[in-house]
PDB file of N, CA and C in Angstrom:
ATOM      1  N   MET A   1      14.783   4.026   3.518  1.00 80.00           N
ATOM      2  CA  MET A   1      14.606   5.543   3.703  1.00 80.00           C
ATOM      3  C   MET A   1      15.782   6.490   4.313  1.00 80.00           C
ATOM      4  N   ARG A   2      16.037   7.182   3.853  1.00 83.00           N
ATOM      5  CA  ARG A   2      17.383   8.040   4.815  1.00 83.00           C
ATOM      6  C   ARG A   2      16.919   9.440   5.804  1.00 83.00           C
ATOM      7  N   THR A   3      17.322   9.042   6.559  1.00 82.00           N
ATOM      8  CA  THR A   3      17.051  10.059   7.777  1.00 82.00           C
ATOM      9  C   THR A   3      18.645  10.866   8.132  1.00 82.00           C
ATOM     10  N   PRO A   4      18.189  11.806   8.708  1.00 82.00           N
ATOM     11  CA  PRO A   4      19.405  12.266   9.621  1.00 82.00           C
ATOM     12  C   PRO A   4      20.127  11.186  10.527  1.00 82.00           C
ATOM     13  N   ILE A   5      19.521  10.387  10.906  1.00 83.00           N
ATOM     14  CA  ILE A   5      20.233   9.674  12.114  1.00 83.00           C
ATOM     15  C   ILE A   5      20.367   8.278  11.589  1.00 83.00           C
ATOM     16  N   GLY A   6      20.064   8.036  10.314  1.00 85.00           N
ATOM     17  CA  GLY A   6      20.637   7.022   9.461  1.00 85.00           C
ATOM     18  C   GLY A   6      19.813   6.383   8.541  1.00 85.00           C
ATOM     19  N   HIS A   7      19.962   5.372   7.686  1.00 89.00           N
ATOM     20  CA  HIS A   7      19.156   4.549   6.602  1.00 89.00           C
ATOM     21  C   HIS A   7      18.678   3.483   7.087  1.00 89.00           C
ATOM     22  N   PHE A   8      17.124   3.421   6.738  1.00 92.00           N
ATOM     23  CA  PHE A   8      16.483   2.282   6.932  1.00 92.00           C
ATOM     24  C   PHE A   8      15.658   1.553   6.067  1.00 92.00           C
ATOM     25  N   HIS A   9      15.315   0.610   5.645  1.00 94.00           N
ATOM     26  CA  HIS A   9      14.252  -0.194   4.915  1.00 94.00           C
ATOM     27  C   HIS A   9      13.231  -0.648   5.488  1.00 94.00           C
ATOM     28  N   VAL A  10      12.214  -0.390   4.792  1.00 94.00           N
ATOM     29  CA  VAL A  10      10.660  -0.848   5.272  1.00 94.00           C
ATOM     30  C   VAL A  10      10.062  -1.694   4.104  1.00 94.00           C
ATOM     31  N   LEU A  11       9.789  -2.876   5.020  1.00 95.00           N
ATOM     32  CA  LEU A  11       9.079  -3.935   4.075  1.00 95.00           C
ATOM     33  C   LEU A  11       7.847  -3.818   4.812  1.00 95.00           C
ATOM     34  N   GLU A  12       6.617  -3.828   3.886  1.00 94.00           N
ATOM     35  CA  GLU A  12       5.376  -3.973   4.237  1.00 94.00           C
ATOM     36  C   GLU A  12       4.790  -5.118   3.333  1.00 94.00           C
ATOM     37  N   THR A  13       4.188  -6.132   3.811  1.00 95.00           N
ATOM     38  CA  THR A  13       3.499  -7.149   3.210  1.00 95.00           C
ATOM     39  C   THR A  13       2.090  -7.112   3.323  1.00 95.00           C
ATOM     40  N   VAL A  14       1.085  -7.441   2.308  1.00 92.00           N
ATOM     41  CA  VAL A  14      -0.387  -7.468   2.702  1.00 92.00           C
ATOM     42  C   VAL A  14      -0.946  -8.548   2.176  1.00 92.00           C
ATOM     43  N   THR A  15      -1.487  -9.472   2.876  1.00 92.00           N
ATOM     44  CA  THR A  15      -2.100 -10.749   2.468  1.00 92.00           C
ATOM     45  C   THR A  15      -3.522 -10.801   2.702  1.00 92.00           C
ATOM     46  N   PRO A  16      -4.341 -10.829   1.650  1.00 85.00           N
ATOM     47  CA  PRO A  16      -5.721 -11.028   1.704  1.00 85.00           C
ATOM     48  C   PRO A  16      -5.941 -12.508   2.702  1.00 85.00           C
ATOM     49  N   ILE A  17      -6.929 -12.289   3.459  1.00 87.00           N
ATOM     50  CA  ILE A  17      -7.087 -13.448   4.551  1.00 87.00           C
ATOM     51  C   ILE A  17      -8.739 -13.844   4.133  1.00 87.00           C
ATOM     52  N   SER A  18      -9.497 -12.639   4.025  1.00 80.00           N
ATOM     53  CA  SER A  18     -10.602 -13.224   3.630  1.00 80.00           C
ATOM     54  C   SER A  18     -11.786 -11.664   3.067  1.00 80.00           C
ATOM     55  N   PRO A  19     -12.694 -11.733   2.459  1.00 71.00           N
ATOM     56  CA  PRO A  19     -13.215 -10.434   1.864  1.00 71.00           C
ATOM     57  C   PRO A  19     -13.081  -9.107   3.062  1.00 71.00           C
ATOM     58  N   MET A  20     -12.567  -8.079   2.674  1.00 74.00           N
ATOM     59  CA  MET A  20     -12.403  -7.183   3.405  1.00 74.00           C
ATOM     60  C   MET A  20     -11.483  -7.290   4.848  1.00 74.00           C
ATOM     61  N   LYS A  21     -10.553  -8.230   4.563  1.00 84.00           N
ATOM     62  CA  LYS A  21      -9.792  -8.508   6.050  1.00 84.00           C
ATOM     63  C   LYS A  21      -8.207  -9.194   5.365  1.00 84.00           C
ATOM     64  N   CYS A  22      -7.299  -8.445   5.744  1.00 88.00           N
ATOM     65  CA  CYS A  22      -6.019  -8.403   5.511  1.00 88.00           C
ATOM     66  C   CYS A  22      -5.259  -8.678   6.442  1.00 88.00           C
ATOM     67  N   GLU A  23      -4.091  -9.421   6.331  1.00 93.00           N
ATOM     68  CA  GLU A  23      -2.950  -9.312   7.174  1.00 93.00           C
ATOM     69  C   GLU A  23      -1.695  -8.595   6.828  1.00 93.00           C
ATOM     70  N   THR A  24      -1.228  -7.644   7.508  1.00 94.00           N
ATOM     71  CA  THR A  24      -0.523  -7.144   7.030  1.00 94.00           C
ATOM     72  C   THR A  24       0.956  -6.947   8.418  1.00 94.00           C
ATOM     73  N   ARG A  25       1.874  -6.905   7.546  1.00 95.00           N
ATOM     74  CA  ARG A  25       3.247  -7.240   8.568  1.00 95.00           C
ATOM     75  C   ARG A  25       4.154  -5.765   8.013  1.00 95.00           C
ATOM     76  N   HIS A  26       4.834  -5.521   8.869  1.00 94.00           N
ATOM     77  CA  HIS A  26       5.735  -4.393   8.638  1.00 94.00           C
ATOM     78  C   HIS A  26       6.942  -4.559   9.433  1.00 94.00           C
ATOM     79  N   ILE A  27       7.935  -4.226   8.578  1.00 95.00           N
ATOM     80  CA  ILE A  27       9.453  -4.951   9.137  1.00 95.00           C
ATOM     81  C   ILE A  27      10.322  -3.833   8.662  1.00 95.00           C
ATOM     82  N   LEU A  28      10.840  -3.381   9.534  1.00 94.00           N
ATOM     83  CA  LEU A  28      11.773  -2.283   9.463  1.00 94.00           C
ATOM     84  C   LEU A  28      13.323  -2.697   9.611  1.00 94.00           C
ATOM     85  N   TYR A  29      14.193  -2.629   8.764  1.00 95.00           N
ATOM     86  CA  TYR A  29      15.576  -2.766   8.978  1.00 95.00           C
ATOM     87  C   TYR A  29      16.310  -1.793   9.156  1.00 95.00           C
ATOM     88  N   ALA A  30      17.293  -1.735  10.245  1.00 93.00           N
ATOM     89  CA  ALA A  30      18.101  -0.198  10.266  1.00 93.00           C
ATOM     90  C   ALA A  30      19.618  -0.703  10.389  1.00 93.00           C
ATOM     91  N   GLN A  31      20.448   0.545  10.403  1.00 92.00           N
ATOM     92  CA  GLN A  31      21.583   0.090  10.453  1.00 92.00           C
ATOM     93  C   GLN A  31      22.200  -0.758  12.135  1.00 92.00           C
ATOM     94  N   ARG A  32      22.946  -1.085  12.184  1.00 92.00           N
ATOM     95  CA  ARG A  32      23.272  -1.828  13.313  1.00 92.00           C
ATOM     96  C   ARG A  32      23.726  -0.898  14.597  1.00 92.00           C
ATOM     97  N   TRP A  33      24.317   0.294  14.104  1.00 92.00           N
ATOM     98  CA  TRP A  33      24.379   1.068  15.128  1.00 92.00           C
ATOM     99  C   TRP A  33      23.231   2.229  15.600  1.00 92.00           C
ATOM    100  N   ILE A  34      22.169   1.998  15.165  1.00 92.00           N
ATOM    101  CA  ILE A  34      21.062   2.649  15.719  1.00 92.00           C
ATOM    102  C   ILE A  34      20.424   1.902  16.674  1.00 92.00           C
ATOM    103  N   PRO A  35      19.900   2.426  17.863  1.00 93.00           N
ATOM    104  CA  PRO A  35      19.328   1.902  18.943  1.00 93.00           C
ATOM    105  C   PRO A  35      18.296   1.322  18.656  1.00 93.00           C
ATOM    106  N   ARG A  36      17.824   0.279  19.155  1.00 93.00           N
ATOM    107  CA  ARG A  36      16.848  -0.651  18.780  1.00 93.00           C
ATOM    108  C   ARG A  36      15.533   0.152  19.167  1.00 93.00           C
ATOM    109  N   PHE A  37      15.399   1.024  20.251  1.00 94.00           N
ATOM    110  CA  PHE A  37      14.358   2.192  20.659  1.00 94.00           C
ATOM    111  C   PHE A  37      13.815   2.854  19.544  1.00 94.00           C
ATOM    112  N   VAL A  38      14.834   3.313  18.925  1.00 93.00           N
ATOM    113  CA  VAL A  38      14.961   4.540  18.159  1.00 93.00           C
ATOM    114  C   VAL A  38      14.131   3.686  16.827  1.00 93.00           C
ATOM    115  N   ALA A  39      14.724   2.501  16.454  1.00 92.00           N
ATOM    116  CA  ALA A  39      14.132   2.037  15.047  1.00 92.00           C
ATOM    117  C   ALA A  39      12.548   1.591  15.417  1.00 92.00           C
ATOM    118  N   LYS A  40      12.241   1.145  16.835  1.00 94.00           N
ATOM    119  CA  LYS A  40      10.737   0.934  17.109  1.00 94.00           C
ATOM    120  C   LYS A  40       9.830   1.950  16.995  1.00 94.00           C
ATOM    121  N   LEU A  41      10.440   3.164  17.369  1.00 93.00           N
ATOM    122  CA  LEU A  41       9.727   4.446  17.382  1.00 93.00           C
ATOM    123  C   LEU A  41       9.487   5.021  15.895  1.00 93.00           C
ATOM    124  N   ILE A  42      10.352   4.617  14.836  1.00 92.00           N
ATOM    125  CA  ILE A  42      10.142   4.838  13.730  1.00 92.00           C
ATOM    126  C   ILE A  42       9.198   3.716  12.892  1.00 92.00           C
ATOM    127  N   LEU A  43       9.365   2.853  13.233  1.00 94.00           N
ATOM    128  CA  LEU A  43       8.312   1.447  12.849  1.00 94.00           C
ATOM    129  C   LEU A  43       7.030   1.837  13.452  1.00 94.00           C
ATOM    130  N   ARG A  44       6.766   2.334  14.532  1.00 95.00           N
ATOM    131  CA  ARG A  44       5.449   2.677  14.994  1.00 95.00           C
ATOM    132  C   ARG A  44       4.863   3.897  14.600  1.00 95.00           C
ATOM    133  N   GLY A  45       5.679   4.937  13.947  1.00 94.00           N
ATOM    134  CA  GLY A  45       4.969   5.907  13.210  1.00 94.00           C
ATOM    135  C   GLY A  45       4.608   5.775  12.087  1.00 94.00           C
ATOM    136  N   LEU A  46       5.133   4.727  11.360  1.00 93.00           N
ATOM    137  CA  LEU A  46       4.969   4.277  10.164  1.00 93.00           C
ATOM    138  C   LEU A  46       3.572   3.544  10.136  1.00 93.00           C
ATOM    139  N   VAL A  47       3.332   2.592  10.967  1.00 94.00           N
ATOM    140  CA  VAL A  47       2.132   1.711  11.304  1.00 94.00           C
ATOM    141  C   VAL A  47       1.000   2.994  11.592  1.00 94.00           C
ATOM    142  N   VAL A  48       1.081   3.873  12.477  1.00 96.00           N
ATOM    143  CA  VAL A  48       0.294   4.769  12.727  1.00 96.00           C
ATOM    144  C   VAL A  48      -0.256   5.390  11.328  1.00 96.00           C
ATOM    145  N   GLN A  49       0.647   5.707  10.651  1.00 95.00           N
ATOM    146  CA  GLN A  49       0.300   6.303   9.193  1.00 95.00           C
ATOM    147  C   GLN A  49      -0.555   5.183   8.157  1.00 95.00           C
ATOM    148  N   PHE A  50       0.032   4.328   8.475  1.00 94.00           N
ATOM    149  CA  PHE A  50      -0.717   3.057   7.654  1.00 94.00           C
ATOM    150  C   PHE A  50      -2.278   3.237   7.936  1.00 94.00           C
ATOM    151  N   GLU A  51      -2.324   3.104   9.448  1.00 94.00           N
ATOM    152  CA  GLU A  51      -3.743   2.889  10.199  1.00 94.00           C
ATOM    153  C   GLU A  51      -4.766   4.086   9.744  1.00 94.00           C
ATOM    154  N   ARG A  52      -4.068   5.229   9.758  1.00 96.00           N
ATOM    155  CA  ARG A  52      -4.613   6.416   9.196  1.00 96.00           C
ATOM    156  C   ARG A  52      -5.329   6.174   7.845  1.00 96.00           C
ATOM    157  N   ASP A  53      -4.801   5.780   7.189  1.00 93.00           N
ATOM    158  CA  ASP A  53      -5.097   5.395   5.651  1.00 93.00           C
ATOM    159  C   ASP A  53      -6.375   4.275   5.507  1.00 93.00           C
ATOM    160  N   ILE A  54      -6.573   3.588   6.462  1.00 90.00           N
ATOM    161  CA  ILE A  54      -7.442   2.336   6.539  1.00 90.00           C
ATOM    162  C   ILE A  54      -9.161   3.298   6.088  1.00 90.00           C
ATOM    163  N   PRO A  55      -9.373   4.200   6.400  1.00 92.00           N
ATOM    164  CA  PRO A  55     -10.823   4.639   6.450  1.00 92.00           C
ATOM    165  C   PRO A  55     -10.892   4.902   5.142  1.00 92.00           C
ATOM    166  N   VAL A  56      -9.908   5.726   4.156  1.00 91.00           N
ATOM    167  CA  VAL A  56      -9.835   5.960   3.031  1.00 91.00           C
ATOM    168  C   VAL A  56      -9.690   5.053   2.121  1.00 91.00           C
ATOM    169  N   TRP A  57      -9.313   3.857   2.380  1.00 84.00           N
ATOM    170  CA  TRP A  57      -9.270   2.751   1.606  1.00 84.00           C
ATOM    171  C   TRP A  57     -10.771   1.777   1.582  1.00 84.00           C
ATOM    172  N   ASN A  58     -11.164   1.831   2.688  1.00 83.00           N
ATOM    173  CA  ASN A  58     -12.434   1.274   2.683  1.00 83.00           C
ATOM    174  C   ASN A  58     -13.768   2.124   2.383  1.00 83.00           C
ATOM    175  N   ALA A  59     -13.464   3.370   2.161  1.00 86.00           N
ATOM    176  CA  ALA A  59     -14.375   4.602   1.350  1.00 86.00           C
ATOM    177  C   ALA A  59     -14.533   4.313  -0.219  1.00 86.00           C
ATOM    178  N   LYS A  60     -13.255   3.762  -0.759  1.00 81.00           N
ATOM    179  CA  LYS A  60     -13.012   4.344  -2.055  1.00 81.00           C
ATOM    180  C   LYS A  60     -14.010   3.598  -2.981  1.00 81.00           C
ATOM    181  N   THR A  61     -14.006   4.209  -4.152  1.00 80.00           N
ATOM    182  CA  THR A  61     -14.920   3.462  -5.253  1.00 80.00           C
ATOM    183  C   THR A  61     -14.454   3.630  -6.556  1.00 80.00           C
ATOM    184  N   PHE A  62     -14.736   2.945  -7.514  1.00 75.00           N
ATOM    185  CA  PHE A  62     -14.281   2.816  -8.786  1.00 75.00           C
ATOM    186  C   PHE A  62     -14.637   4.104  -9.694  1.00 75.00           C
ATOM    187  N   GLN A  63     -14.036   4.721 -10.283  1.00 80.00           N
ATOM    188  CA  GLN A  63     -14.473   6.070 -10.742  1.00 80.00           C
ATOM    189  C   GLN A  63     -13.707   5.737 -12.360  1.00 80.00           C
ATOM    190  N   PRO A  64     -14.547   5.472 -13.411  1.00 78.00           N
ATOM    191  CA  PRO A  64     -14.365   5.227 -14.855  1.00 78.00           C
ATOM    192  C   PRO A  64     -13.148   6.349 -15.194  1.00 78.00           C
ATOM    193  N   ARG A  65     -13.515   7.425 -14.757  1.00 82.00           N
ATOM    194  CA  ARG A  65     -12.639   8.914 -15.369  1.00 82.00           C
ATOM    195  C   ARG A  65     -12.599   9.602 -14.235  1.00 82.00           C
ATOM    196  N   PRO A  66     -11.823   9.263 -13.192  1.00 84.00           N
ATOM    197  CA  PRO A  66     -11.523   9.827 -11.887  1.00 84.00           C
ATOM    198  C   PRO A  66     -10.945  11.289 -12.069  1.00 84.00           C
ATOM    199  N   VAL A  67     -11.496  12.165 -11.382  1.00 88.00           N
ATOM    200  CA  VAL A  67     -10.765  13.541 -11.191  1.00 88.00           C
ATOM    201  C   VAL A  67      -9.190  13.360 -10.838  1.00 88.00           C
ATOM    202  N   LEU A  68      -8.487  14.062 -11.451  1.00 87.00           N
ATOM    203  CA  LEU A  68      -6.900  13.769 -11.084  1.00 87.00           C
ATOM    204  C   LEU A  68      -6.419  15.036 -10.813  1.00 87.00           C
ATOM    205  N   VAL A  69      -5.529  15.176  -9.680  1.00 89.00           N
ATOM    206  CA  VAL A  69      -4.437  15.945  -9.811  1.00 89.00           C
ATOM    207  C   VAL A  69      -3.295  15.790 -10.176  1.00 89.00           C
ATOM    208  N   LYS A  70      -2.316  16.711 -10.190  1.00 86.00           N
ATOM    209  CA  LYS A  70      -0.957  16.532 -10.518  1.00 86.00           C
ATOM    210  C   LYS A  70      -0.186  15.418  -9.885  1.00 86.00           C
ATOM    211  N   GLY A  71      -0.330  15.593  -8.454  1.00 87.00           N
ATOM    212  CA  GLY A  71       0.096  14.550  -7.353  1.00 87.00           C
ATOM    213  C   GLY A  71      -0.275  13.366  -7.350  1.00 87.00           C
ATOM    214  N   ASP A  72      -1.331  13.154  -8.228  1.00 85.00           N
ATOM    215  CA  ASP A  72      -1.701  11.391  -8.351  1.00 85.00           C
ATOM    216  C   ASP A  72      -0.837  10.902  -9.471  1.00 85.00           C
ATOM    217  N   GLY A  73      -0.202  11.446 -10.161  1.00 85.00           N
ATOM    218  CA  GLY A  73       0.643  10.550 -11.180  1.00 85.00           C
ATOM    219  C   GLY A  73       0.053  10.200 -12.527  1.00 85.00           C
ATOM    220  N   ASN A  74       0.449   9.078 -12.937  1.00 87.00           N
ATOM    221  CA  ASN A  74      -0.411   9.071 -14.288  1.00 87.00           C
ATOM    222  C   ASN A  74      -1.297   7.314 -13.936  1.00 87.00           C
ATOM    223  N   ILE A  75      -2.397   7.895 -13.166  1.00 84.00           N
ATOM    224  CA  ILE A  75      -3.123   6.669 -12.818  1.00 84.00           C
ATOM    225  C   ILE A  75      -3.812   5.868 -14.009  1.00 84.00           C
ATOM    226  N   MET A  76      -4.266   6.644 -14.904  1.00 85.00           N
ATOM    227  CA  MET A  76      -5.194   5.792 -16.413  1.00 85.00           C
ATOM    228  C   MET A  76      -3.984   5.173 -16.762  1.00 85.00           C
ATOM    229  N   ARG A  77      -2.581   5.613 -17.000  1.00 88.00           N
ATOM    230  CA  ARG A  77      -1.635   4.593 -17.635  1.00 88.00           C
ATOM    231  C   ARG A  77      -1.345   3.314 -16.928  1.00 88.00           C
ATOM    232  N   PHE A  78      -1.435   3.527 -15.464  1.00 86.00           N
ATOM    233  CA  PHE A  78      -1.380   2.331 -14.680  1.00 86.00           C
ATOM    234  C   PHE A  78      -2.604   1.531 -14.768  1.00 86.00           C
ATOM    235  N   ARG A  79      -3.481   1.924 -15.144  1.00 83.00           N
ATOM    236  CA  ARG A  79      -4.736   1.274 -15.013  1.00 83.00           C
ATOM    237  C   ARG A  79      -4.456   0.081 -16.375  1.00 83.00           C
ATOM    238  N   ARG A  80      -4.193   0.942 -17.453  1.00 84.00           N
ATOM    239  CA  ARG A  80      -4.192   0.096 -18.969  1.00 84.00           C
ATOM    240  C   ARG A  80      -3.020  -0.786 -18.825  1.00 84.00           C
ATOM    241  N   TRP A  81      -2.058  -0.576 -18.037  1.00 88.00           N
ATOM    242  CA  TRP A  81      -1.122  -1.600 -17.816  1.00 88.00           C
ATOM    243  C   TRP A  81      -1.428  -2.388 -17.046  1.00 88.00           C
ATOM    244  N   PHE A  82      -2.334  -2.714 -15.898  1.00 82.00           N
ATOM    245  CA  PHE A  82      -2.399  -3.304 -15.300  1.00 82.00           C
ATOM    246  C   PHE A  82      -3.612  -4.287 -15.447  1.00 82.00           C
ATOM    247  N   ALA A  83      -4.253  -3.720 -16.359  1.00 80.00           N
ATOM    248  CA  ALA A  83      -5.461  -4.493 -17.338  1.00 80.00           C
ATOM    249  C   ALA A  83      -5.003  -5.832 -17.905  1.00 80.00           C
ATOM    250  N   GLN A  84      -3.388  -6.069 -18.083  1.00 83.00           N
ATOM    251  CA  GLN A  84      -3.183  -7.096 -18.656  1.00 83.00           C
ATOM    252  C   GLN A  84      -3.061  -8.469 -17.650  1.00 83.00           C
ATOM    253  N   PHE A  85      -3.200  -8.260 -16.373  1.00 80.00           N
ATOM    254  CA  PHE A  85      -3.209  -9.182 -15.403  1.00 80.00           C
ATOM    255  C   PHE A  85      -5.044  -9.462 -15.232  1.00 80.00           C
ATOM    256  N   TYR A  86      -6.094  -8.831 -15.655  1.00 76.00           N
ATOM    257  CA  TYR A  86      -7.436  -9.437 -15.677  1.00 76.00           C
ATOM    258  C   TYR A  86      -7.456 -10.545 -16.283  1.00 76.00           C
ATOM    259  N   PRO A  87      -8.333 -11.404 -15.956  1.00 75.00           N
ATOM    260  CA  PRO A  87      -8.940 -12.528 -16.689  1.00 75.00           C
ATOM    261  C   PRO A  87      -9.234 -12.071 -18.234  1.00 75.00           C
ATOM    262  N   ALA A  88      -9.106 -13.168 -19.074  1.00 77.00           N
ATOM    263  CA  ALA A  88      -9.509 -12.442 -20.432  1.00 77.00           C
ATOM    264  C   ALA A  88     -11.135 -11.854 -20.480  1.00 77.00           C
ATOM    265  N   GLY A  89     -11.060 -10.773 -21.104  1.00 75.00           N
ATOM    266  CA  GLY A  89     -12.621 -10.198 -21.184  1.00 75.00           C
ATOM    267  C   GLY A  89     -13.106  -9.447 -20.000  1.00 75.00           C
ATOM    268  N   GLN A  90     -12.173  -9.451 -18.935  1.00 75.00           N
ATOM    269  CA  GLN A  90     -12.718  -8.904 -17.794  1.00 75.00           C
ATOM    270  C   GLN A  90     -12.019  -7.435 -17.370  1.00 75.00           C
ATOM    271  N   THR A  91     -13.066  -6.576 -16.938  1.00 74.00           N
ATOM    272  CA  THR A  91     -12.620  -5.322 -16.993  1.00 74.00           C
ATOM    273  C   THR A  91     -12.343  -4.901 -15.572  1.00 74.00           C
ATOM    274  N   PHE A  92     -11.539  -3.587 -15.219  1.00 70.00           N
ATOM    275  CA  PHE A  92     -11.470  -3.290 -13.557  1.00 70.00           C
ATOM    276  C   PHE A  92     -12.508  -3.258 -12.800  1.00 70.00           C
ATOM    277  N   ARG A  93     -13.761  -2.907 -13.578  1.00 73.00           N
ATOM    278  CA  ARG A  93     -15.295  -2.857 -12.730  1.00 73.00           C
ATOM    279  C   ARG A  93     -15.338  -4.266 -12.394  1.00 73.00           C
ATOM    280  N   ASP A  94     -15.136  -5.259 -13.503  1.00 77.00           N
ATOM    281  CA  ASP A  94     -15.669  -6.965 -13.020  1.00 77.00           C
ATOM    282  C   ASP A  94     -15.010  -7.273 -12.121  1.00 77.00           C
ATOM    283  N   ALA A  95     -13.447  -6.793 -12.154  1.00 71.00           N
ATOM    284  CA  ALA A  95     -12.271  -7.444 -11.047  1.00 71.00           C
ATOM    285  C   ALA A  95     -12.563  -6.971  -9.765  1.00 71.00           C
ATOM    286  N   VAL A  96     -13.237  -6.031  -9.505  1.00 70.00           N
ATOM    287  CA  VAL A  96     -13.741  -5.114  -8.286  1.00 70.00           C
ATOM    288  C   VAL A  96     -14.639  -5.932  -7.890  1.00 70.00           C
ATOM    289  N   ALA A  97     -15.611  -6.160  -8.590  1.00 73.00           N
ATOM    290  CA  ALA A  97     -16.878  -7.033  -8.162  1.00 73.00           C
ATOM    291  C   ALA A  97     -16.616  -8.299  -7.802  1.00 73.00           C
ATOM    292  N   ALA A  98     -15.758  -9.047  -8.464  1.00 72.00           N
ATOM    293  CA  ALA A  98     -15.319 -10.551  -8.271  1.00 72.00           C
ATOM    294  C   ALA A  98     -14.720 -10.596  -7.070  1.00 72.00           C
ATOM    295  N   ALA A  99     -14.011  -9.579  -6.662  1.00 68.00           N
ATOM    296  CA  ALA A  99     -12.993  -9.405  -5.312  1.00 68.00           C
ATOM    297  C   ALA A  99     -14.115  -9.418  -4.417  1.00 68.00           C
ATOM    298  N   ARG A 100     -15.212  -8.486  -4.386  1.00 64.00           N
ATOM    299  CA  ARG A 100     -16.040  -8.299  -3.410  1.00 64.00           C
ATOM    300  C   ARG A 100     -17.030  -9.617  -2.869  1.00 64.00           C
ATOM    301  N   ASP A 101     -17.052 -10.572  -4.104  1.00 61.00           N
ATOM    302  CA  ASP A 101     -17.771 -11.571  -3.956  1.00 61.00           C
ATOM    303  C   ASP A 101     -16.877 -12.928  -3.179  1.00 61.00           C
ATOM    304  N   TRP A 102     -15.628 -12.699  -2.877  1.00 58.00           N
ATOM    305  CA  TRP A 102     -14.821 -13.766  -2.640  1.00 58.00           C
ATOM    306  C   TRP A 102     -15.201 -14.199  -1.383  1.00 58.00           C
TER     307      TRP A 102
END
């Protein structure tokens, strides 16, 4: 990410641990001349934003034909592309149900 004070690279990894529980790591790479406390402040802001999204993710449900707005992008095209990774004969709804049974 480019900011007025320098460039940063953000790496976020999410690893499923158990049903409804994931381990998330946030890593921020900053240019050497940027003070460590500044990088830590930016990282903390990213973590706060991430945490604010958790209630939204926990409340989401599958909608076969979701109501979309322009800013959502091409969700349906993405769903069709992603379907190639489901086990043979499985739909998105089946994959979600299987994940909940994990």
